């Protein structure tokens, strides 16, 4: 199976190099920017294609490594080509293969979603870390197990998901990654009101963040939980709510802390978290 890439950004660079390093045969790259295709081909020791038709003809599988919003239009651009027995793949975390490639079965081809659950931040470096990543596979063709075996042979953990769970999976990934960034930024903004610069605030909380994520990964989030909610410290929660600058910030604190109460009850079933939970749910008139 020879793999070609349409799109030569970070994902195309990284997956292509990762596959090539693992001995997976590649044809090369096509991109609207000829220079990008040349750069990716040089990096992966493949070839740049001036003609999309040639890449399609010479590849058994095509990865559409373009932004989510461009996947369907790029797929539509393939309508004039013979796709019978081809495998068309995308790397979106939220789109299913059926959404991205409508009617693909009628053309004798198969569609797959192959999502690396990893922040691909560098065209030239991220491929080195993909062997330790998790990959989610989804699609309706007969090659899912083949893709799973191929990826596992390169190192990653791989799981096949049904299409109806794809969006929920992506929401979970977003919570674990992007929403954490928002909470850290919230912390830094509060520290700024205490006289810290952004750099000083980040330096101050770095040991806390590192220790916390280490314990979460080693022991799970429930066992890693510490702080006023875990201690059932209602008085401190009241003080926190009173010092927060606006209702929006208070609502975030209340909402996340209510989830922490659920976790703390599992860790300490002997404690009565009722008063604390009532405090977190209560919004007194004039309290903002």
Short mmCIF file of C-alpha atoms in Angstrom, two decimals:
data_model
loop_
_atom_site.label_atom_id
_atom_site.label_comp_id
_atom_site.label_asym_id
_atom_site.label_seq_id
_atom_site.Cartn_x
_atom_site.Cartn_y
_atom_site.Cartn_z
CA UNK A 1 0.00 0.00 0.00
CA UNK A 2 1.46 3.32 -1.12
CA UNK A 3 0.30 6.47 0.67
CA UNK A 4 0.04 9.96 -0.83
CA UNK A 5 -0.67 13.24 0.93
CA UNK A 6 -2.86 16.09 -0.21
CA UNK A 7 -1.79 19.00 1.97
CA UNK A 8 1.69 19.74 3.25
CA UNK A 9 1.24 21.38 6.63
CA UNK A 10 2.28 20.19 10.08
CA UNK A 11 0.08 17.08 10.04
CA UNK A 12 1.15 16.03 6.56
CA UNK A 13 4.81 16.57 7.36
CA UNK A 14 4.62 14.72 10.68
CA UNK A 15 2.58 11.70 9.57
CA UNK A 16 4.56 11.36 6.37
CA UNK A 17 7.89 11.34 8.18
CA UNK A 18 6.51 9.02 10.86
CA UNK A 19 5.32 6.55 8.23
CA UNK A 20 8.51 6.81 6.19
CA UNK A 21 10.68 6.22 9.26
CA UNK A 22 8.63 3.08 9.95
CA UNK A 23 9.13 1.72 6.44
CA UNK A 24 5.62 2.51 5.15
CA UNK A 25 5.80 3.20 1.38
CA UNK A 26 4.92 6.77 0.37
CA UNK A 27 4.34 8.29 -3.05
CA UNK A 28 4.60 11.99 -2.15
CA UNK A 29 2.77 15.29 -1.71
CA UNK A 30 0.44 17.56 -3.61
CA UNK A 31 -0.29 21.07 -2.33
CA UNK A 32 -1.70 24.27 -3.73
CA UNK A 33 1.63 25.79 -2.78
CA UNK A 34 4.24 23.98 -4.86
CA UNK A 35 6.97 25.05 -2.40
CA UNK A 36 5.18 23.31 0.50
CA UNK A 37 4.95 20.05 -1.43
CA UNK A 38 8.62 20.29 -2.36
CA UNK A 39 9.60 20.94 1.26
CA UNK A 40 7.54 18.00 2.57
CA UNK A 41 8.85 15.69 -0.15
CA UNK A 42 12.44 16.61 0.64
CA UNK A 43 11.82 16.00 4.35
CA UNK A 44 10.28 12.57 3.75
CA UNK A 45 12.50 11.51 0.80
CA UNK A 46 9.50 11.27 -1.51
CA UNK A 47 8.47 13.45 -4.45
CA UNK A 48 6.33 16.54 -4.99
CA UNK A 49 3.47 16.26 -7.45
CA UNK A 50 2.41 19.07 -9.79
CA UNK A 51 -0.63 17.07 -10.80
CA UNK A 52 -3.28 15.92 -8.35
CA UNK A 53 -4.36 13.34 -10.92
CA UNK A 54 -0.90 11.76 -10.89
CA UNK A 55 -0.80 11.53 -7.11
CA UNK A 56 -4.25 9.91 -7.04
CA UNK A 57 -3.32 7.44 -9.78
CA UNK A 58 -0.05 6.39 -8.12
CA UNK A 59 -1.35 6.10 -4.54
CA UNK A 60 -3.42 3.34 -2.96
CA UNK A 61 -4.34 5.51 0.04
CA UNK A 62 -4.70 9.28 0.14
CA UNK A 63 -4.43 11.35 3.31
CA UNK A 64 -6.26 14.66 3.12
CA UNK A 65 -4.07 16.50 5.64
CA UNK A 66 -5.83 19.85 5.34
CA UNK A 67 -7.84 21.93 7.87
CA UNK A 68 -11.20 20.43 8.86
CA UNK A 69 -13.15 23.02 6.88
CA UNK A 70 -11.25 22.05 3.71
CA UNK A 71 -11.64 18.26 3.91
CA UNK A 72 -15.01 18.05 2.15
CA UNK A 73 -14.09 20.56 -0.62
CA UNK A 74 -10.82 18.71 -1.27
CA UNK A 75 -12.71 15.42 -1.42
CA UNK A 76 -15.13 17.00 -3.89
CA UNK A 77 -12.14 17.98 -6.03
CA UNK A 78 -11.39 14.27 -6.47
CA UNK A 79 -14.74 13.57 -8.15
CA UNK A 80 -13.25 13.60 -11.65
CA UNK A 81 -10.70 10.90 -10.79
CA UNK A 82 -10.99 7.13 -10.67
CA UNK A 83 -11.19 6.24 -6.96
CA UNK A 84 -12.20 2.60 -7.19
CA UNK A 85 -10.41 0.53 -4.52
CA UNK A 86 -8.71 3.66 -3.14
CA UNK A 87 -8.64 4.45 0.56
CA UNK A 88 -9.34 8.10 1.42
CA UNK A 89 -8.31 9.21 4.91
CA UNK A 90 -8.53 12.37 6.98
CA UNK A 91 -7.08 13.29 10.38
CA UNK A 92 -9.91 15.32 11.90
CA UNK A 93 -10.78 14.51 15.48
CA UNK A 94 -14.44 15.50 15.18
CA UNK A 95 -15.50 14.59 11.61
CA UNK A 96 -16.53 11.05 10.83
CA UNK A 97 -15.49 9.41 7.59
CA UNK A 98 -19.11 9.48 6.45
CA UNK A 99 -19.39 13.23 7.04
CA UNK A 100 -16.12 13.98 5.29
CA UNK A 101 -16.57 11.63 2.33
CA UNK A 102 -20.28 11.39 1.45
CA UNK A 103 -21.09 8.76 -1.15
CA UNK A 104 -17.60 7.31 -1.16
CA UNK A 105 -18.89 3.73 -1.19
CA UNK A 106 -20.76 4.39 -4.41
CA UNK A 107 -17.43 5.21 -6.03
CA UNK A 108 -15.90 1.90 -5.00
CA UNK A 109 -13.61 3.53 -2.45
CA UNK A 110 -13.38 3.42 1.35
CA UNK A 111 -13.15 6.31 3.79
CA UNK A 112 -11.35 6.41 7.13
CA UNK A 113 -10.75 8.85 9.93
CA UNK A 114 -7.26 8.38 11.40
CA UNK A 115 -6.79 10.85 14.25
CA UNK A 116 -3.53 11.17 16.17
CA UNK A 117 -4.43 12.33 19.67
CA UNK A 118 -1.35 14.49 19.96
CA UNK A 119 -0.53 18.22 19.67
CA UNK A 120 1.28 18.43 16.33
CA UNK A 121 3.09 21.70 16.88
CA UNK A 122 6.19 21.29 14.71
CA UNK A 123 6.57 20.20 11.09
CA UNK A 124 10.07 18.97 11.71
CA UNK A 125 10.04 17.54 15.25
CA UNK A 126 6.63 16.13 16.23
CA UNK A 127 7.05 12.93 14.21
CA UNK A 128 9.66 11.81 16.76
CA UNK A 129 6.95 11.63 19.45
CA UNK A 130 4.14 9.94 17.53
CA UNK A 131 5.26 6.45 18.49
CA UNK A 132 4.04 7.24 22.02
CA UNK A 133 0.75 8.78 20.87
CA UNK A 134 -2.80 7.41 20.83
CA UNK A 135 -4.58 7.05 17.48
CA UNK A 136 -8.34 6.85 17.01
CA UNK A 137 -9.64 4.98 13.94
CA UNK A 138 -13.11 5.19 12.46
CA UNK A 139 -14.65 4.21 9.15
CA UNK A 140 -16.90 1.72 7.41
CA UNK A 141 -14.54 -0.03 4.99
CA UNK A 142 -12.88 -3.44 5.40
CA UNK A 143 -9.40 -2.08 6.16
CA UNK A 144 -9.78 -0.84 9.74
CA UNK A 145 -7.98 -3.78 11.29
CA UNK A 146 -5.21 -3.45 8.73
CA UNK A 147 -4.72 0.21 9.63
CA UNK A 148 -4.78 -0.67 13.30
CA UNK A 149 -2.10 -3.34 12.87
CA UNK A 150 0.08 -1.06 10.75
CA UNK A 151 -0.07 1.80 13.24
CA UNK A 152 0.53 -0.48 16.21
CA UNK A 153 3.61 -1.86 14.49
CA UNK A 154 4.99 1.70 14.54
CA UNK A 155 4.42 2.08 18.28
CA UNK A 156 1.18 3.96 18.99
CA UNK A 157 -1.79 2.74 21.01
CA UNK A 158 -4.74 2.43 18.64
CA UNK A 159 -8.49 2.15 19.22
CA UNK A 160 -11.34 1.78 16.76
CA UNK A 161 -14.44 3.87 17.56
CA UNK A 162 -17.92 3.70 16.03
CA UNK A 163 -18.96 6.84 14.15
CA UNK A 164 -21.64 7.80 16.69
CA UNK A 165 -19.01 8.20 19.43
CA UNK A 166 -16.56 10.31 17.44
CA UNK A 167 -17.80 13.74 18.56
CA UNK A 168 -17.95 12.67 22.22
CA UNK A 169 -14.39 11.36 21.92
CA UNK A 170 -13.22 14.67 20.50
CA UNK A 171 -15.02 16.63 23.23
CA UNK A 172 -13.17 14.53 25.82
CA UNK A 173 -9.86 15.30 24.14
CA UNK A 174 -10.67 19.02 24.04
CA UNK A 175 -11.49 19.07 27.75
CA UNK A 176 -8.20 17.36 28.60
CA UNK A 177 -6.15 19.73 26.45
CA UNK A 178 -7.68 23.05 25.41
CA UNK A 179 -9.92 23.62 28.44
CA UNK A 180 -6.95 23.05 30.74
CA UNK A 181 -5.20 25.90 28.89
CA UNK A 182 -8.16 28.16 29.68
CA UNK A 183 -8.03 27.32 33.40
CA UNK A 184 -4.29 27.99 33.54
CA UNK A 185 -4.86 31.35 31.85
CA UNK A 186 -7.58 32.11 34.43
CA UNK A 187 -5.05 31.38 37.18
CA UNK A 188 -2.45 33.66 35.59
CA UNK A 189 -4.93 36.53 35.26
CA UNK A 190 -5.82 36.24 38.95
CA UNK A 191 -2.12 36.24 39.84
CA UNK A 192 -1.68 39.43 37.79
CA UNK A 193 -4.17 41.14 40.10
CA UNK A 194 -1.85 40.10 42.95
CA UNK A 195 1.10 41.87 41.35
CA UNK A 196 2.63 39.02 39.31
CA UNK A 197 3.59 39.46 35.69
CA UNK A 198 2.48 36.71 33.28
CA UNK A 199 6.03 35.33 33.28
CA UNK A 200 6.32 35.42 37.07
CA UNK A 201 2.90 33.82 37.49
CA UNK A 202 3.71 31.00 35.10
CA UNK A 203 7.02 30.42 36.84
CA UNK A 204 5.26 30.33 40.21
CA UNK A 205 2.66 27.72 39.23
CA UNK A 206 4.99 25.54 37.09
CA UNK A 207 5.99 23.19 39.97
CA UNK A 208 2.33 22.92 40.97
CA UNK A 209 1.24 22.06 37.43
CA UNK A 210 4.03 19.55 36.90
CA UNK A 211 3.44 17.77 40.19
CA UNK A 212 -0.30 17.67 39.64
CA UNK A 213 -0.16 16.26 36.12
CA UNK A 214 2.43 13.69 37.23
CA UNK A 215 0.12 12.44 40.00
CA UNK A 216 -2.90 12.46 37.69
CA UNK A 217 -1.06 10.31 35.15
CA UNK A 218 0.35 7.97 37.77
CA UNK A 219 -2.63 7.56 40.10
CA UNK A 220 -5.68 8.94 38.29
CA UNK A 221 -7.47 12.27 38.92
CA UNK A 222 -9.43 11.14 41.98
CA UNK A 223 -6.40 10.00 43.95
CA UNK A 224 -4.42 13.04 42.76
CA UNK A 225 -7.08 15.46 44.04
CA UNK A 226 -5.99 17.86 46.81
CA UNK A 227 -7.10 21.30 47.97
CA UNK A 228 -10.09 22.86 49.73
CA UNK A 229 -12.78 20.83 47.95
CA UNK A 230 -11.04 17.54 48.73
CA UNK A 231 -10.72 18.68 52.39
CA UNK A 232 -14.41 19.66 52.46
CA UNK A 233 -13.36 23.22 53.36
CA UNK A 234 -16.53 25.23 52.80
CA UNK A 235 -15.15 28.38 54.45
CA UNK A 236 -12.29 28.62 51.95
CA UNK A 237 -14.65 28.08 49.01
CA UNK A 238 -16.80 30.96 50.27
CA UNK A 239 -13.72 33.21 50.46
CA UNK A 240 -12.64 32.22 46.98
CA UNK A 241 -16.04 33.02 45.51
CA UNK A 242 -16.10 36.39 47.27
CA UNK A 243 -12.73 37.44 45.83
CA UNK A 244 -13.36 36.45 42.22
CA UNK A 245 -13.81 39.50 39.99
CA UNK A 246 -17.04 38.81 38.10
CA UNK A 247 -19.97 36.44 37.75
CA UNK A 248 -18.49 34.63 34.76
CA UNK A 249 -15.38 33.70 36.72
CA UNK A 250 -17.45 32.68 39.74
CA UNK A 251 -19.66 30.44 37.58
CA UNK A 252 -16.59 28.67 36.20
CA UNK A 253 -15.28 28.15 39.74
CA UNK A 254 -18.68 26.83 40.91
CA UNK A 255 -19.15 24.49 37.94
CA UNK A 256 -15.70 22.91 38.04
CA UNK A 257 -15.75 22.66 41.83
CA UNK A 258 -19.06 20.80 41.75
CA UNK A 259 -17.35 18.17 39.60
CA UNK A 260 -14.54 18.08 42.16
CA UNK A 261 -17.09 17.36 44.90
CA UNK A 262 -18.24 14.27 42.97
CA UNK A 263 -14.63 13.10 42.81
CA UNK A 264 -13.90 13.95 46.46
CA UNK A 265 -16.90 11.90 47.60
CA UNK A 266 -15.35 8.85 45.94
CA UNK A 267 -12.04 9.52 47.66
CA UNK A 268 -13.57 10.29 51.09
CA UNK A 269 -17.00 8.66 51.36
CA UNK A 270 -16.91 9.24 55.12
CA UNK A 271 -17.07 13.05 54.74
CA UNK A 272 -20.26 15.12 54.41
CA UNK A 273 -19.86 17.33 51.35
CA UNK A 274 -23.47 18.50 51.43
CA UNK A 275 -22.84 22.00 52.88
CA UNK A 276 -19.95 22.60 50.47
CA UNK A 277 -22.02 21.50 47.48
CA UNK A 278 -24.90 23.73 48.59
CA UNK A 279 -22.48 26.65 48.83
CA UNK A 280 -21.17 26.01 45.32
CA UNK A 281 -24.68 25.80 43.86
CA UNK A 282 -26.00 28.86 45.71
CA UNK A 283 -26.07 32.26 43.99
CA UNK A 284 -27.26 34.80 46.50
CA UNK A 285 -28.96 37.94 45.26
CA UNK A 286 -26.56 40.86 45.24
CA UNK A 287 -23.52 38.63 45.66
CA UNK A 288 -21.91 39.93 42.48
#
